């Protein structure tokens, strides 16, 4: 995207679509459904009960629309991390790398905003990351690492199955519980590949001044986050991993593959669980199909004591 440095409108439009295609998707979907509910129910005076149900029970219908409270938290987190990185990129590079760009100050502000958005989404480059302030590079690496945490944690923490007949209460479905599990799981898939690549590429790490440990871990984190940012290599129009051996590239492929699946539900999700016919009276069928009763996850299942409770 460096060809569009002098086209702020292109960068702003791309940044917007990058956002709503990733972390902003639950926000825009809830807003669209709420708008349709208002138009159909209040303006057109037509039945909008299905839209009302989606708004009030989003996790019964899909994995990517959340209740109002969690949607608000997601929006605040997205705004916070974007502003923080934007300020860091702009502030710590304004008199350095950004001062050398042959564009207006307004274009520089837009370019840094675009770069702050792309850190957690598509990995487009409007700036040469290797020219960043070193501290900003560390911040970029950290934000790539946590890129999918907000949506994944919210998705898993709101996956509480509560059908008409059976209510399942999980003591391990809290926000902090899932955040801790993700952090421990991700450390494994970042540090072990980083260690293996360093062992394989030991000669280049010792002899090549451009082949550094930070470039290696930046590449691994970028691959695991499925972002695609890279510090590159001098004289090469490709990612830094182009200088890796075949064995290191295979390791990175596995890192990318497993990182792509870290944003999925960690168990059977209520949004894809087959619903029973309301006339069905056998709650045990639903229980065996949808409820996870493993004791290690602290799940407690309560069934109705009388047949009338299932009506």
PDB file of N, CA and C in Angstrom, residues 170-230:
ATOM      1  N   UNK A 170     -22.101 -23.013  33.563  1.00  0.00           N
ATOM      2  CA  UNK A 170     -20.686 -23.370  33.579  1.00  0.00           C
ATOM      3  C   UNK A 170     -19.917 -22.425  34.476  1.00  0.00           C
ATOM      4  N   UNK A 171     -19.183 -22.986  35.444  1.00  0.00           N
ATOM      5  CA  UNK A 171     -18.361 -22.170  36.328  1.00  0.00           C
ATOM      6  C   UNK A 171     -17.032 -21.806  35.688  1.00  0.00           C
ATOM      7  N   UNK A 172     -16.765 -22.330  34.495  1.00  0.00           N
ATOM      8  CA  UNK A 172     -15.485 -22.052  33.833  1.00  0.00           C
ATOM      9  C   UNK A 172     -15.675 -21.264  32.556  1.00  0.00           C
ATOM     10  N   UNK A 173     -16.799 -20.568  32.423  1.00  0.00           N
ATOM     11  CA  UNK A 173     -17.071 -19.852  31.182  1.00  0.00           C
ATOM     12  C   UNK A 173     -16.831 -18.362  31.331  1.00  0.00           C
ATOM     13  N   UNK A 174     -16.140 -17.939  32.394  1.00  0.00           N
ATOM     14  CA  UNK A 174     -15.903 -16.532  32.620  1.00  0.00           C
ATOM     15  C   UNK A 174     -14.871 -15.945  31.684  1.00  0.00           C
ATOM     16  N   UNK A 175     -14.876 -14.611  31.603  1.00  0.00           N
ATOM     17  CA  UNK A 175     -13.971 -13.893  30.720  1.00  0.00           C
ATOM     18  C   UNK A 175     -12.515 -14.160  31.075  1.00  0.00           C
ATOM     19  N   UNK A 176     -12.166 -14.028  32.359  1.00  0.00           N
ATOM     20  CA  UNK A 176     -10.774 -14.212  32.786  1.00  0.00           C
ATOM     21  C   UNK A 176     -10.310 -15.646  32.592  1.00  0.00           C
ATOM     22  N   UNK A 177     -11.209 -16.603  32.793  1.00  0.00           N
ATOM     23  CA  UNK A 177     -10.847 -18.011  32.613  1.00  0.00           C
ATOM     24  C   UNK A 177     -10.395 -18.277  31.182  1.00  0.00           C
ATOM     25  N   UNK A 178     -11.165 -17.804  30.222  1.00  0.00           N
ATOM     26  CA  UNK A 178     -10.815 -18.048  28.819  1.00  0.00           C
ATOM     27  C   UNK A 178      -9.587 -17.245  28.401  1.00  0.00           C
ATOM     28  N   UNK A 179      -9.414 -16.047  28.972  1.00  0.00           N
ATOM     29  CA  UNK A 179      -8.228 -15.254  28.656  1.00  0.00           C
ATOM     30  C   UNK A 179      -6.960 -15.966  29.125  1.00  0.00           C
ATOM     31  N   UNK A 180      -6.995 -16.536  30.335  1.00  0.00           N
ATOM     32  CA  UNK A 180      -5.833 -17.264  30.856  1.00  0.00           C
ATOM     33  C   UNK A 180      -5.525 -18.489  30.003  1.00  0.00           C
ATOM     34  N   UNK A 181      -6.580 -19.226  29.605  1.00  0.00           N
ATOM     35  CA  UNK A 181      -6.371 -20.410  28.776  1.00  0.00           C
ATOM     36  C   UNK A 181      -5.740 -20.046  27.443  1.00  0.00           C
ATOM     37  N   UNK A 182      -6.186 -18.956  26.841  1.00  0.00           N
ATOM     38  CA  UNK A 182      -5.635 -18.543  25.555  1.00  0.00           C
ATOM     39  C   UNK A 182      -4.180 -18.127  25.685  1.00  0.00           C
ATOM     40  N   UNK A 183      -3.872 -17.380  26.742  1.00  0.00           N
ATOM     41  CA  UNK A 183      -2.494 -16.909  26.922  1.00  0.00           C
ATOM     42  C   UNK A 183      -1.542 -18.084  27.083  1.00  0.00           C
ATOM     43  N   UNK A 184      -1.911 -19.052  27.924  1.00  0.00           N
ATOM     44  CA  UNK A 184      -1.050 -20.219  28.129  1.00  0.00           C
ATOM     45  C   UNK A 184      -0.909 -21.032  26.849  1.00  0.00           C
ATOM     46  N   UNK A 185      -2.000 -21.181  26.112  1.00  0.00           N
ATOM     47  CA  UNK A 185      -1.965 -21.958  24.873  1.00  0.00           C
ATOM     48  C   UNK A 185      -1.111 -21.250  23.821  1.00  0.00           C
ATOM     49  N   UNK A 186      -1.252 -19.924  23.724  1.00  0.00           N
ATOM     50  CA  UNK A 186      -0.516 -19.173  22.711  1.00  0.00           C
ATOM     51  C   UNK A 186       0.977 -19.129  22.986  1.00  0.00           C
ATOM     52  N   UNK A 187       1.354 -19.069  24.260  1.00  0.00           N
ATOM     53  CA  UNK A 187       2.783 -19.056  24.592  1.00  0.00           C
ATOM     54  C   UNK A 187       3.464 -20.299  24.026  1.00  0.00           C
ATOM     55  N   UNK A 188       2.765 -21.420  24.107  1.00  0.00           N
ATOM     56  CA  UNK A 188       3.322 -22.666  23.586  1.00  0.00           C
ATOM     57  C   UNK A 188       3.574 -22.570  22.091  1.00  0.00           C
ATOM     58  N   UNK A 189       2.585 -22.027  21.351  1.00  0.00           N
ATOM     59  CA  UNK A 189       2.685 -21.996  19.897  1.00  0.00           C
ATOM     60  C   UNK A 189       3.513 -20.833  19.364  1.00  0.00           C
ATOM     61  N   UNK A 190       4.043 -20.000  20.235  1.00  0.00           N
ATOM     62  CA  UNK A 190       4.948 -18.935  19.813  1.00  0.00           C
ATOM     63  C   UNK A 190       6.380 -19.230  20.245  1.00  0.00           C
ATOM     64  N   UNK A 191       6.564 -19.612  21.501  1.00  0.00           N
ATOM     65  CA  UNK A 191       7.912 -19.784  22.018  1.00  0.00           C
ATOM     66  C   UNK A 191       8.593 -21.047  21.498  1.00  0.00           C
ATOM     67  N   UNK A 192       7.836 -22.153  21.379  1.00  0.00           N
ATOM     68  CA  UNK A 192       8.454 -23.391  20.875  1.00  0.00           C
ATOM     69  C   UNK A 192       8.907 -23.235  19.422  1.00  0.00           C
ATOM     70  N   UNK A 193       8.056 -22.731  18.499  1.00  0.00           N
ATOM     71  CA  UNK A 193       8.552 -22.498  17.133  1.00  0.00           C
ATOM     72  C   UNK A 193       9.698 -21.498  17.082  1.00  0.00           C
ATOM     73  N   UNK A 194       9.646 -20.463  17.919  1.00  0.00           N
ATOM     74  CA  UNK A 194      10.753 -19.499  17.967  1.00  0.00           C
ATOM     75  C   UNK A 194      12.050 -20.189  18.351  1.00  0.00           C
ATOM     76  N   UNK A 195      11.998 -21.068  19.344  1.00  0.00           N
ATOM     77  CA  UNK A 195      13.179 -21.822  19.759  1.00  0.00           C
ATOM     78  C   UNK A 195      13.693 -22.708  18.630  1.00  0.00           C
ATOM     79  N   UNK A 196      12.794 -23.424  17.965  1.00  0.00           N
ATOM     80  CA  UNK A 196      13.200 -24.330  16.896  1.00  0.00           C
ATOM     81  C   UNK A 196      13.830 -23.584  15.725  1.00  0.00           C
ATOM     82  N   UNK A 197      13.232 -22.444  15.354  1.00  0.00           N
ATOM     83  CA  UNK A 197      13.795 -21.659  14.243  1.00  0.00           C
ATOM     84  C   UNK A 197      15.165 -21.122  14.616  1.00  0.00           C
ATOM     85  N   UNK A 198      15.334 -20.676  15.847  1.00  0.00           N
ATOM     86  CA  UNK A 198      16.647 -20.172  16.278  1.00  0.00           C
ATOM     87  C   UNK A 198      17.699 -21.275  16.254  1.00  0.00           C
ATOM     88  N   UNK A 199      17.310 -22.501  16.627  1.00  0.00           N
ATOM     89  CA  UNK A 199      18.254 -23.615  16.573  1.00  0.00           C
ATOM     90  C   UNK A 199      18.627 -23.961  15.147  1.00  0.00           C
ATOM     91  N   UNK A 200      17.649 -23.939  14.260  1.00  0.00           N
ATOM     92  CA  UNK A 200      17.909 -24.295  12.852  1.00  0.00           C
ATOM     93  C   UNK A 200      18.731 -23.209  12.163  1.00  0.00           C
ATOM     94  N   UNK A 201      18.421 -21.939  12.456  1.00  0.00           N
ATOM     95  CA  UNK A 201      19.087 -20.828  11.781  1.00  0.00           C
ATOM     96  C   UNK A 201      20.225 -20.247  12.613  1.00  0.00           C
ATOM     97  N   UNK A 202      20.870 -21.067  13.400  1.00  0.00           N
ATOM     98  CA  UNK A 202      21.916 -20.581  14.304  1.00  0.00           C
ATOM     99  C   UNK A 202      23.067 -19.914  13.558  1.00  0.00           C
ATOM    100  N   UNK A 203      23.467 -20.480  12.428  1.00  0.00           N
ATOM    101  CA  UNK A 203      24.588 -19.901  11.672  1.00  0.00           C
ATOM    102  C   UNK A 203      24.274 -18.488  11.193  1.00  0.00           C
ATOM    103  N   UNK A 204      23.076 -18.281  10.660  1.00  0.00           N
ATOM    104  CA  UNK A 204      22.715 -16.946  10.177  1.00  0.00           C
ATOM    105  C   UNK A 204      22.555 -15.957  11.334  1.00  0.00           C
ATOM    106  N   UNK A 205      22.038 -16.436  12.459  1.00  0.00           N
ATOM    107  CA  UNK A 205      21.900 -15.558  13.617  1.00  0.00           C
ATOM    108  C   UNK A 205      23.261 -15.091  14.132  1.00  0.00           C
ATOM    109  N   UNK A 206      24.277 -15.930  13.986  1.00  0.00           N
ATOM    110  CA  UNK A 206      25.614 -15.585  14.469  1.00  0.00           C
ATOM    111  C   UNK A 206      26.404 -14.739  13.483  1.00  0.00           C
ATOM    112  N   UNK A 207      26.105 -14.889  12.189  1.00  0.00           N
ATOM    113  CA  UNK A 207      26.957 -14.274  11.167  1.00  0.00           C
ATOM    114  C   UNK A 207      26.302 -13.132  10.401  1.00  0.00           C
ATOM    115  N   UNK A 208      24.985 -13.073  10.360  1.00  0.00           N
ATOM    116  CA  UNK A 208      24.287 -12.057   9.565  1.00  0.00           C
ATOM    117  C   UNK A 208      23.747 -10.972  10.494  1.00  0.00           C
ATOM    118  N   UNK A 209      24.202  -9.735  10.350  1.00  0.00           N
ATOM    119  CA  UNK A 209      23.723  -8.657  11.251  1.00  0.00           C
ATOM    120  C   UNK A 209      22.248  -8.327  11.063  1.00  0.00           C
ATOM    121  N   UNK A 210      21.685  -8.653   9.908  1.00  0.00           N
ATOM    122  CA  UNK A 210      20.256  -8.387   9.658  1.00  0.00           C
ATOM    123  C   UNK A 210      19.366  -9.554  10.096  1.00  0.00           C
ATOM    124  N   UNK A 211      19.977 -10.650  10.457  1.00  0.00           N
ATOM    125  CA  UNK A 211      19.226 -11.831  10.891  1.00  0.00           C
ATOM    126  C   UNK A 211      19.247 -11.854  12.421  1.00  0.00           C
ATOM    127  N   UNK A 212      18.275 -11.195  13.045  1.00  0.00           N
ATOM    128  CA  UNK A 212      18.274 -11.026  14.497  1.00  0.00           C
ATOM    129  C   UNK A 212      17.155 -11.833  15.148  1.00  0.00           C
ATOM    130  N   UNK A 213      17.284 -12.019  16.450  1.00  0.00           N
ATOM    131  CA  UNK A 213      16.271 -12.758  17.202  1.00  0.00           C
ATOM    132  C   UNK A 213      14.929 -12.033  17.176  1.00  0.00           C
ATOM    133  N   UNK A 214      14.965 -10.703  17.228  1.00  0.00           N
ATOM    134  CA  UNK A 214      13.700  -9.969  17.226  1.00  0.00           C
ATOM    135  C   UNK A 214      12.972 -10.127  15.895  1.00  0.00           C
ATOM    136  N   UNK A 215      13.711 -10.118  14.793  1.00  0.00           N
ATOM    137  CA  UNK A 215      13.068 -10.325  13.485  1.00  0.00           C
ATOM    138  C   UNK A 215      12.428 -11.710  13.417  1.00  0.00           C
ATOM    139  N   UNK A 216      13.072 -12.695  14.019  1.00  0.00           N
ATOM    140  CA  UNK A 216      12.522 -14.048  13.995  1.00  0.00           C
ATOM    141  C   UNK A 216      11.224 -14.115  14.790  1.00  0.00           C
ATOM    142  N   UNK A 217      11.233 -13.600  16.012  1.00  0.00           N
ATOM    143  CA  UNK A 217      10.019 -13.689  16.840  1.00  0.00           C
ATOM    144  C   UNK A 217       8.918 -12.796  16.277  1.00  0.00           C
ATOM    145  N   UNK A 218       9.281 -11.685  15.644  1.00  0.00           N
ATOM    146  CA  UNK A 218       8.278 -10.833  14.992  1.00  0.00           C
ATOM    147  C   UNK A 218       7.592 -11.607  13.873  1.00  0.00           C
ATOM    148  N   UNK A 219       8.356 -12.354  13.124  1.00  0.00           N
ATOM    149  CA  UNK A 219       7.797 -13.141  12.016  1.00  0.00           C
ATOM    150  C   UNK A 219       6.899 -14.263  12.552  1.00  0.00           C
ATOM    151  N   UNK A 220       7.323 -14.915  13.627  1.00  0.00           N
ATOM    152  CA  UNK A 220       6.534 -16.004  14.213  1.00  0.00           C
ATOM    153  C   UNK A 220       5.217 -15.472  14.774  1.00  0.00           C
ATOM    154  N   UNK A 221       5.275 -14.365  15.503  1.00  0.00           N
ATOM    155  CA  UNK A 221       4.060 -13.779  16.071  1.00  0.00           C
ATOM    156  C   UNK A 221       3.120 -13.309  14.967  1.00  0.00           C
ATOM    157  N   UNK A 222       3.668 -12.702  13.929  1.00  0.00           N
ATOM    158  CA  UNK A 222       2.847 -12.258  12.804  1.00  0.00           C
ATOM    159  C   UNK A 222       2.160 -13.434  12.119  1.00  0.00           C
ATOM    160  N   UNK A 223       2.884 -14.545  11.978  1.00  0.00           N
ATOM    161  CA  UNK A 223       2.285 -15.735  11.377  1.00  0.00           C
ATOM    162  C   UNK A 223       1.225 -16.347  12.259  1.00  0.00           C
ATOM    163  N   UNK A 224       1.486 -16.431  13.568  1.00  0.00           N
ATOM    164  CA  UNK A 224       0.514 -17.032  14.477  1.00  0.00           C
ATOM    165  C   UNK A 224      -0.747 -16.178  14.588  1.00  0.00           C
ATOM    166  N   UNK A 225      -0.582 -14.853  14.492  1.00  0.00           N
ATOM    167  CA  UNK A 225      -1.735 -13.956  14.540  1.00  0.00           C
ATOM    168  C   UNK A 225      -2.439 -13.862  13.200  1.00  0.00           C
ATOM    169  N   UNK A 226      -1.880 -14.476  12.153  1.00  0.00           N
ATOM    170  CA  UNK A 226      -2.442 -14.415  10.802  1.00  0.00           C
ATOM    171  C   UNK A 226      -2.591 -12.974  10.333  1.00  0.00           C
ATOM    172  N   UNK A 227      -1.589 -12.155  10.665  1.00  0.00           N
ATOM    173  CA  UNK A 227      -1.599 -10.755  10.254  1.00  0.00           C
ATOM    174  C   UNK A 227      -0.834 -10.565   8.953  1.00  0.00           C
ATOM    175  N   UNK A 228       0.401 -11.043   8.925  1.00  0.00           N
ATOM    176  CA  UNK A 228       1.178 -10.956   7.692  1.00  0.00           C
ATOM    177  C   UNK A 228       2.204  -9.842   7.660  1.00  0.00           C
ATOM    178  N   UNK A 229       2.330  -9.075   8.733  1.00  0.00           N
ATOM    179  CA  UNK A 229       3.362  -8.039   8.762  1.00  0.00           C
ATOM    180  C   UNK A 229       4.742  -8.681   8.846  1.00  0.00           C
ATOM    181  N   UNK A 230       5.722  -8.018   8.248  1.00  0.00           N
ATOM    182  CA  UNK A 230       7.083  -8.534   8.271  1.00  0.00           C
ATOM    183  C   UNK A 230       8.067  -7.376   8.222  1.00  0.00           C
TER     184      UNK A 230
END
